[in-house]
C-alpha positions as a Markdown table, in Angstrom:
| # | Residue | x | y | z |
|---|---|---|---|---|
| 1 | Met | 0.0 | 0.0 | 0.0 |
| 2 | Lys | 2.9 | 2.4 | 0.8 |
| 3 | Arg | 4.4 | 1.7 | -2.6 |
| 4 | Leu | 1.0 | 2.3 | -4.3 |
| 5 | Thr | 0.5 | 5.6 | -2.5 |
| 6 | Thr | 4.0 | 6.7 | -3.4 |
| 7 | Ala | 3.5 | 5.8 | -7.1 |
| 8 | Leu | 0.2 | 7.5 | -7.2 |
| 9 | Ser | 1.5 | 10.7 | -5.6 |
| 10 | Ile | 4.4 | 11.0 | -8.0 |
| 11 | Leu | 2.3 | 10.4 | -11.1 |
| 12 | Leu | -0.7 | 12.5 | -10.1 |
| 13 | Ala | 1.7 | 15.4 | -9.3 |
| 14 | Ala | 3.0 | 15.1 | -12.8 |
| 15 | Ala | -0.6 | 15.1 | -14.1 |
| 16 | Ala | -1.3 | 18.3 | -12.3 |
| 17 | Ile | 1.7 | 20.0 | -14.0 |
| 18 | Ala | 0.8 | 18.6 | -17.4 |
| 19 | Ala | -2.8 | 19.9 | -17.1 |
| 20 | Cys | -2.1 | 23.5 | -16.0 |
| 21 | Gly | -3.2 | 25.1 | -19.3 |
| 22 | Glu | -3.9 | 24.8 | -23.0 |
| 23 | Arg | -2.5 | 26.3 | -26.1 |
| 24 | Lys | -3.7 | 26.3 | -29.7 |
| 25 | Glu | -0.9 | 25.0 | -31.9 |
| 26 | Gln | -0.8 | 24.7 | -35.7 |
| 27 | Thr | -1.3 | 21.1 | -36.7 |
| 28 | Thr | -1.2 | 21.5 | -40.5 |
| 29 | Gly | 2.5 | 22.4 | -40.6 |
| 30 | Ser | 4.3 | 25.0 | -42.7 |
| 31 | Gly | 7.5 | 25.2 | -44.6 |
| 32 | Pro | 9.4 | 22.1 | -45.7 |
| 33 | Ala | 8.3 | 18.7 | -44.5 |
| 34 | Thr | 9.9 | 17.4 | -41.3 |
| 35 | Pro | 11.4 | 13.9 | -41.7 |
| 36 | Val | 9.9 | 11.5 | -39.1 |
| 37 | Arg | 11.2 | 7.9 | -38.7 |
| 38 | Leu | 8.6 | 5.8 | -37.0 |
| 39 | Met | 9.5 | 2.3 | -35.7 |
| 40 | Leu | 6.6 | -0.1 | -35.3 |
| 41 | Asp | 6.5 | -2.6 | -32.5 |
| 42 | Tyr | 6.0 | -5.5 | -35.0 |
| 43 | Leu | 5.1 | -6.2 | -38.6 |
| 44 | Pro | 2.1 | -4.2 | -39.9 |
| 45 | Asn | -1.1 | -5.5 | -38.5 |
| 46 | Ala | -4.6 | -4.4 | -37.4 |
| 47 | Asp | -3.2 | -2.5 | -34.4 |
| 48 | His | -1.5 | -0.1 | -36.9 |
| 49 | Ala | -4.6 | 0.5 | -39.0 |
| 50 | Gly | -4.8 | 4.2 | -38.1 |
| 51 | Ile | -1.2 | 4.8 | -39.1 |
| 52 | Tyr | -1.6 | 3.2 | -42.6 |
| 53 | Ala | -5.0 | 4.8 | -43.1 |
| 54 | Ala | -3.5 | 8.2 | -42.3 |
| 55 | Asn | -0.5 | 7.6 | -44.6 |
| 56 | Ala | -2.7 | 6.4 | -47.5 |
| 57 | Glu | -4.9 | 9.5 | -47.2 |
| 58 | Gly | -1.9 | 11.8 | -47.2 |
| 59 | Leu | -2.6 | 13.1 | -43.7 |
| 60 | Phe | 1.0 | 13.1 | -42.6 |
| 61 | Glu | 2.1 | 14.8 | -45.8 |
| 62 | Arg | -0.7 | 17.4 | -45.3 |
| 63 | Ser | 0.8 | 18.0 | -41.8 |
| 64 | Lys | 4.2 | 18.6 | -43.4 |
| 65 | Leu | 5.6 | 15.4 | -42.1 |
| 66 | Asp | 7.8 | 13.1 | -44.3 |
| 67 | Leu | 7.0 | 9.8 | -42.6 |
| 68 | Glu | 9.2 | 6.7 | -42.9 |
| 69 | Ile | 7.7 | 3.6 | -41.3 |
| 70 | Gln | 10.2 | 1.0 | -40.2 |
| 71 | Thr | 9.6 | -2.5 | -38.8 |
| 72 | Pro | 11.9 | -4.0 | -36.1 |
| 73 | Ser | 14.2 | -6.9 | -36.4 |
| 74 | Asp | 12.9 | -8.1 | -33.1 |
| 75 | Pro | 10.2 | -6.9 | -30.7 |
| 76 | Ala | 12.9 | -5.6 | -28.2 |
| 77 | Ala | 14.4 | -3.3 | -30.7 |
| 78 | Pro | 12.1 | -0.3 | -30.9 |
| 79 | Leu | 12.8 | 1.4 | -27.6 |
| 80 | Lys | 16.5 | 0.7 | -27.9 |
| 81 | Leu | 16.7 | 2.3 | -31.3 |
| 82 | Leu | 14.6 | 5.2 | -30.1 |
| 83 | Ser | 16.9 | 5.8 | -27.1 |
| 84 | Ala | 19.9 | 5.6 | -29.4 |
| 85 | Gly | 18.4 | 8.3 | -31.7 |
| 86 | Gln | 18.1 | 6.0 | -34.7 |
| 87 | Val | 14.3 | 6.7 | -34.9 |
| 88 | Asp | 12.2 | 9.7 | -33.9 |
| 89 | Leu | 9.2 | 7.9 | -32.6 |
| 90 | Ala | 8.5 | 4.3 | -31.6 |
| 91 | Ile | 5.4 | 2.1 | -30.9 |
| 92 | Ser | 5.7 | 0.0 | -27.9 |
| 93 | Tyr | 3.8 | -1.3 | -24.9 |
| 94 | Glu | 3.1 | 0.3 | -21.5 |
| 95 | Pro | 4.9 | -2.5 | -19.6 |
| 96 | Glu | 8.0 | -2.2 | -21.9 |
| 97 | Val | 8.1 | 1.6 | -21.4 |
| 98 | Leu | 8.0 | 1.1 | -17.6 |
| 99 | Leu | 10.8 | -1.5 | -17.8 |
| 100 | Ala | 12.9 | 0.7 | -20.0 |
| 101 | Arg | 12.4 | 3.8 | -17.8 |
| 102 | Asp | 13.4 | 1.7 | -14.7 |
| 103 | Lys | 16.7 | 0.9 | -16.5 |
| 104 | Gly | 17.3 | 4.6 | -17.1 |
| 105 | Ala | 16.0 | 5.2 | -20.6 |
| 106 | Lys | 15.0 | 8.8 | -21.1 |
| 107 | Ile | 11.8 | 8.2 | -22.9 |
| 108 | Val | 8.2 | 9.2 | -22.5 |
| 109 | Ser | 4.9 | 7.9 | -23.7 |
| 110 | Val | 3.1 | 10.6 | -25.7 |
| 111 | Ala | -0.1 | 8.9 | -26.7 |
| 112 | Ala | -2.1 | 5.6 | -26.2 |
| 113 | Ile | -2.8 | 3.9 | -29.5 |
| 114 | Val | -4.7 | 1.0 | -28.0 |
| 115 | Gln | -6.4 | 2.0 | -24.8 |
| 116 | Lys | -6.9 | -1.5 | -23.1 |
| 117 | Pro | -4.9 | -4.7 | -22.7 |
| 118 | Leu | -5.1 | -7.0 | -25.6 |
| 119 | Thr | -3.1 | -9.8 | -23.8 |
| 120 | Ser | -5.4 | -12.7 | -22.8 |
| 121 | Ile | -5.5 | -16.2 | -21.5 |
| 122 | Ile | -7.0 | -18.2 | -24.4 |
| 123 | Ala | -8.0 | -21.9 | -24.6 |
| 124 | Val | -9.8 | -23.7 | -27.3 |
| 125 | Lys | -12.8 | -26.1 | -27.2 |
| 126 | Gly | -11.9 | -29.4 | -25.7 |
| 127 | Ser | -9.2 | -28.1 | -23.5 |
| 128 | Gly | -11.4 | -28.3 | -20.4 |
| 129 | Val | -10.6 | -24.7 | -19.6 |
| 130 | Glu | -13.5 | -22.3 | -19.1 |
| 131 | Thr | -12.3 | -20.3 | -16.1 |
| 132 | Val | -8.9 | -19.5 | -14.4 |
| 133 | Arg | -9.6 | -22.2 | -11.8 |
| 134 | Asp | -9.8 | -24.8 | -14.5 |
| 135 | Leu | -6.1 | -24.2 | -15.1 |
| 136 | Arg | -5.2 | -26.3 | -12.1 |
| 137 | Gly | -3.1 | -29.2 | -13.3 |
| 138 | Lys | -2.9 | -27.7 | -16.8 |
| 139 | Thr | 0.0 | -26.5 | -19.0 |
| 140 | Val | 0.0 | -22.8 | -20.0 |
| 141 | Gly | 2.2 | -21.5 | -22.8 |
| 142 | Thr | 3.6 | -18.0 | -22.8 |
| 143 | Ala | 5.8 | -16.1 | -25.2 |
| 144 | Gly | 8.6 | -16.0 | -22.7 |
| 145 | Ile | 8.2 | -12.4 | -21.8 |
| 146 | Pro | 9.1 | -11.9 | -18.1 |
| 147 | Tyr | 6.0 | -9.9 | -17.1 |
| 148 | Gln | 3.8 | -12.6 | -18.6 |
| 149 | Ser | 5.0 | -14.9 | -15.8 |
| 150 | Ala | 4.1 | -12.2 | -13.3 |
| 151 | Phe | 0.7 | -11.9 | -15.0 |
| 152 | Leu | 0.1 | -15.6 | -14.6 |
| 153 | Lys | 1.1 | -15.6 | -11.0 |
| 154 | Thr | -1.2 | -12.7 | -10.1 |
| 155 | Ile | -4.1 | -14.2 | -12.1 |
| 156 | Leu | -3.8 | -17.6 | -10.4 |
| 157 | Glu | -3.6 | -16.0 | -6.9 |
| 158 | Lys | -6.8 | -14.0 | -7.6 |
| 159 | Ala | -8.5 | -17.3 | -8.4 |
| 160 | Gly | -7.2 | -19.0 | -5.3 |
| 161 | Leu | -4.5 | -21.0 | -7.0 |
| 162 | Gln | -0.7 | -21.0 | -6.7 |
| 163 | Ser | 2.0 | -21.0 | -9.3 |
| 164 | Gly | 2.8 | -24.6 | -8.6 |
| 165 | Asp | -0.7 | -25.6 | -9.6 |
| 166 | Val | 0.0 | -24.8 | -13.2 |
| 167 | Lys | 2.9 | -25.8 | -15.5 |
| 168 | Glu | 4.2 | -22.8 | -17.5 |
| 169 | Val | 6.2 | -23.4 | -20.7 |
| 170 | Asn | 7.8 | -20.9 | -23.1 |
| 171 | Val | 6.4 | -21.5 | -26.7 |
| 172 | Gly | 7.8 | -18.3 | -28.1 |
| 173 | Phe | 5.4 | -16.8 | -30.7 |
| 174 | Gly | 3.9 | -20.1 | -31.7 |
| 175 | Leu | 1.0 | -19.6 | -29.4 |
| 176 | Ile | -1.8 | -20.9 | -31.6 |
| 177 | Pro | 0.1 | -24.0 | -32.9 |
| 178 | Ala | 0.9 | -24.9 | -29.3 |
| 179 | Met | -2.8 | -24.8 | -28.5 |
| 180 | Leu | -4.0 | -26.6 | -31.6 |
| 181 | Ser | -1.4 | -29.4 | -31.3 |
| 182 | Arg | -2.3 | -29.8 | -27.6 |
| 183 | Lys | 1.2 | -29.1 | -26.5 |
| 184 | Val | -0.4 | -26.7 | -24.0 |
| 185 | Asp | -3.9 | -26.4 | -22.6 |
| 186 | Ala | -4.0 | -22.6 | -22.8 |
| 187 | Thr | -1.8 | -19.7 | -23.6 |
| 188 | Leu | -1.1 | -16.4 | -21.9 |
| 189 | Gly | 0.2 | -13.8 | -24.4 |
| 190 | Ser | -2.2 | -14.2 | -27.2 |
| 191 | Phe | -4.2 | -11.1 | -28.2 |
| 192 | Trp | -7.9 | -11.2 | -28.1 |
| 193 | Asn | -8.1 | -9.1 | -31.3 |
| 194 | Val | -5.6 | -11.2 | -33.2 |
| 195 | Glu | -5.3 | -14.8 | -32.1 |
| 196 | Gly | -8.7 | -14.7 | -30.5 |
| 197 | Val | -10.4 | -13.5 | -33.7 |
| 198 | Gln | -8.4 | -16.0 | -35.8 |
| 199 | Leu | -9.5 | -18.9 | -33.7 |
| 200 | Gln | -13.1 | -17.7 | -33.8 |
| 201 | Arg | -13.0 | -17.5 | -37.6 |
| 202 | Arg | -11.6 | -21.0 | -37.7 |
| 203 | Asn | -14.6 | -22.2 | -35.5 |
| 204 | Arg | -12.3 | -23.3 | -32.7 |
| 205 | Glu | -14.6 | -21.7 | -30.1 |
| 206 | Pro | -11.9 | -20.1 | -28.0 |
| 207 | Arg | -12.4 | -19.2 | -24.4 |
| 208 | Ile | -10.9 | -15.8 | -24.0 |
| 209 | Met | -10.1 | -14.2 | -20.7 |
| 210 | Lys | -8.7 | -10.7 | -20.9 |
| 211 | Val | -6.0 | -10.1 | -18.4 |
| 212 | Asp | -7.7 | -7.0 | -17.0 |
| 213 | Asp | -10.8 | -9.0 | -16.4 |
| 214 | Val | -9.0 | -11.6 | -14.3 |
| 215 | Gly | -6.8 | -9.6 | -11.9 |
| 216 | Ile | -4.3 | -7.5 | -13.8 |
| 217 | Pro | -4.5 | -3.7 | -13.4 |
| 218 | Thr | -5.6 | -2.2 | -16.7 |
| 219 | Tyr | -3.0 | -0.6 | -18.9 |
| 220 | Asn | -2.5 | 0.8 | -22.5 |
| 221 | Glu | -1.4 | -2.1 | -24.7 |
| 222 | Leu | 0.1 | 0.0 | -27.4 |
| 223 | Val | 1.7 | 3.5 | -26.9 |
| 224 | Leu | 3.6 | 6.0 | -29.0 |
| 225 | Val | 6.9 | 6.8 | -27.4 |
| 226 | Ala | 9.4 | 9.7 | -27.8 |
| 227 | Arg | 12.7 | 10.7 | -26.2 |
| 228 | Glu | 12.3 | 13.1 | -23.4 |
| 229 | Ser | 14.7 | 15.5 | -25.2 |
| 230 | Asp | 12.5 | 15.5 | -28.3 |
| 231 | Ala | 9.3 | 16.0 | -26.2 |
| 232 | Lys | 10.9 | 19.3 | -25.1 |
| 233 | Ala | 12.5 | 20.3 | -28.4 |
| 234 | Lys | 10.2 | 18.9 | -31.1 |
| 235 | Gly | 6.8 | 19.3 | -29.6 |
| 236 | Pro | 5.2 | 20.8 | -32.8 |
| 237 | Met | 6.3 | 17.7 | -34.8 |
| 238 | Ile | 4.9 | 15.3 | -32.2 |
| 239 | Arg | 1.7 | 17.2 | -32.0 |
| 240 | Arg | 1.2 | 17.2 | -35.8 |
| 241 | Phe | 2.0 | 13.5 | -35.9 |
| 242 | Ile | -0.6 | 12.6 | -33.3 |
| 243 | Gln | -3.2 | 14.9 | -34.9 |
| 244 | Ala | -2.7 | 13.2 | -38.2 |
| 245 | Leu | -2.9 | 9.8 | -36.5 |
| 246 | Ala | -6.1 | 10.7 | -34.7 |
| 247 | Asp | -7.6 | 11.7 | -38.0 |
| 248 | Gly | -6.5 | 8.4 | -39.5 |
| 249 | Gln | -8.0 | 6.5 | -36.6 |
| 250 | Arg | -11.3 | 8.2 | -37.2 |
| 251 | Ser | -11.1 | 7.3 | -40.8 |
| 252 | Val | -10.7 | 3.6 | -39.7 |
| 253 | Gln | -13.9 | 4.0 | -37.7 |
| 254 | Arg | -15.8 | 5.4 | -40.7 |
| 255 | Asn | -14.4 | 2.9 | -43.3 |
| 256 | Pro | -12.6 | -0.2 | -42.0 |
| 257 | Glu | -12.6 | -1.7 | -45.4 |
| 258 | Ala | -10.5 | 1.1 | -46.8 |
| 259 | Ala | -8.2 | 0.9 | -43.8 |
| 260 | Val | -7.5 | -2.8 | -44.4 |
| 261 | Asp | -6.7 | -2.1 | -48.0 |
| 262 | Ala | -3.9 | 0.3 | -46.9 |
| 263 | Leu | -2.7 | -2.2 | -44.3 |
| 264 | Val | -2.6 | -5.2 | -46.8 |
| 265 | Ala | -0.8 | -3.0 | -49.3 |
| 266 | Ala | 1.9 | -2.5 | -46.7 |
| 267 | Asn | 2.1 | -6.2 | -45.7 |
| 268 | Lys | 1.1 | -8.5 | -48.5 |
| 269 | Asp | 1.5 | -11.5 | -46.2 |
| 270 | Leu | -1.7 | -10.5 | -44.4 |
| 271 | Asp | -5.0 | -12.2 | -45.0 |
| 272 | Arg | -7.5 | -9.4 | -45.8 |
| 273 | Ala | -10.5 | -11.0 | -44.3 |
| 274 | Gln | -8.6 | -11.8 | -41.0 |
| 275 | Glu | -7.3 | -8.3 | -40.7 |
| 276 | Leu | -10.7 | -6.7 | -41.4 |
| 277 | Ala | -12.2 | -8.9 | -38.6 |
| 278 | Ala | -9.3 | -7.9 | -36.3 |
| 279 | Ile | -9.7 | -4.2 | -37.1 |
| 280 | Lys | -13.4 | -4.3 | -36.4 |
| 281 | Ala | -12.8 | -6.1 | -33.1 |
| 282 | Thr | -10.2 | -3.5 | -32.1 |
| 283 | Leu | -12.3 | -0.4 | -32.9 |
| 284 | Pro | -13.7 | 0.0 | -29.4 |
| 285 | Val | -10.3 | 0.3 | -27.8 |
| 286 | Phe | -8.7 | 2.7 | -30.4 |
| 287 | Phe | -10.3 | 5.6 | -28.5 |
| 288 | Pro | -10.9 | 6.3 | -24.8 |
| 289 | Ala | -14.2 | 5.0 | -23.4 |
| 290 | Asp | -14.9 | 8.5 | -22.2 |
| 291 | Arg | -15.6 | 10.2 | -25.5 |
| 292 | Lys | -14.9 | 13.6 | -23.9 |
| 293 | Arg | -11.2 | 12.6 | -23.8 |
| 294 | Pro | -9.0 | 13.2 | -26.8 |
| 295 | Phe | -7.6 | 10.4 | -29.0 |
| 296 | Gly | -4.4 | 9.1 | -27.3 |
| 297 | Phe | -5.5 | 10.0 | -23.8 |
| 298 | Gln | -3.5 | 8.2 | -21.1 |
| 299 | Asn | -5.0 | 7.9 | -17.6 |
| 300 | Gln | -2.4 | 8.9 | -15.0 |
| 301 | Arg | -4.0 | 6.9 | -12.2 |
| 302 | Glu | -4.2 | 3.7 | -14.2 |
| 303 | Trp | -0.5 | 4.1 | -15.1 |
| 304 | Ala | 0.3 | 4.6 | -11.4 |
| 305 | Leu | -1.7 | 1.5 | -10.4 |
| 306 | Phe | 0.0 | -0.6 | -13.1 |
| 307 | Ser | 3.4 | 0.8 | -12.2 |
| 308 | Ala | 2.8 | -0.1 | -8.5 |
| 309 | Trp | 1.8 | -3.7 | -9.6 |
| 310 | Met | 5.0 | -4.0 | -11.5 |
| 311 | Gln | 7.0 | -2.9 | -8.5 |
| 312 | Glu | 5.2 | -5.2 | -6.2 |
| 313 | Asn | 6.1 | -8.1 | -8.6 |
| 314 | Glu | 9.7 | -7.0 | -8.6 |
| 315 | Leu | 9.7 | -6.1 | -12.3 |
| 316 | Ile | 10.8 | -2.6 | -11.6 |
| 317 | Lys | 12.7 | -1.2 | -8.7 |
| 318 | Gln | 10.9 | 2.1 | -7.9 |
| 319 | Pro | 7.9 | 4.2 | -8.7 |
| 320 | Leu | 8.4 | 6.1 | -12.0 |
| 321 | Ala | 8.0 | 9.8 | -12.2 |
| 322 | Ala | 6.3 | 11.2 | -15.3 |
| 323 | Pro | 6.6 | 8.3 | -17.7 |
| 324 | Leu | 3.9 | 9.8 | -19.9 |
| 325 | Thr | 2.4 | 13.1 | -21.0 |
| 326 | Asn | -0.9 | 14.1 | -22.6 |
| 327 | Glu | 0.5 | 17.5 | -23.6 |
| 328 | Phe | 0.6 | 16.7 | -27.3 |
| 329 | Leu | -2.9 | 15.3 | -27.8 |
| 330 | Pro | -5.5 | 17.2 | -29.8 |
| 331 | Gly | -6.7 | 20.2 | -27.8 |
| 332 | Gln | -4.1 | 19.7 | -25.0 |
| 333 | Gly | -0.9 | 21.5 | -24.1 |
| 334 | Leu | 1.0 | 23.7 | -21.8 |
């Protein structure tokens, strides 16, 4: 409780500073286009629909941004490349931002792209798993990410189970094959909007338990991240980028079919029908539940609670001051 109170006081004090005024700032840009190197968190997929819709419609160009989209060689690369100054903005995950900050990275989350956790426990029909308590004596596959083991421990404890009641195995990114081959009875790490949708479309009748429904404090699954120095020196660029992305995300809402066309054009390995279904499933969490909040809004209290959970589970060493800002969102600013 003391740790939670400390984390909350630090982050809510930062929120008070970030909310002390507003400014109107030009979002269409002027003069020559500013080069922007954006590193995705993974290969283009439904989570990035707003980026590719905005790019296809020329919204970044209209905002005087010369956007170059890059994909990482591995999922751990984006924040490292960002910290090294090799890209200007990166897409990552709230837990990864907190882990990197704890290790001293001078980065800050400037917008939430996906408002809620996508990570889930998923089991297919015939596994005998309908609730968390059904995992007793079962094998659960994860992608080997450290905080997923902490997720599983917390989820089991909330259901009255212990870690020893379940066998955890690392199956890497082969989460669906591990389930379908019966190598594991369930997985933790699959996304409800990707693997969950894929299994539903294949009539495998998945049982999906979102982590924030079974004991994990809610968090922003996907966030846009900048260096602290750029947040101070390149605010107009970041603001214009987020405004263009917000307009692209609204375009996805209006016309998911056009958005998936832009996405598939960027990654020809994608299955159009699968990505369209995934985009439609994700639409509710592209924007804050409170429609009075701007696109990209990050809830300071929720970040504090999740940060405190990470500290309690020894994933980070201390509460983190100001790992995020809403300053550059549409209509916000100092």
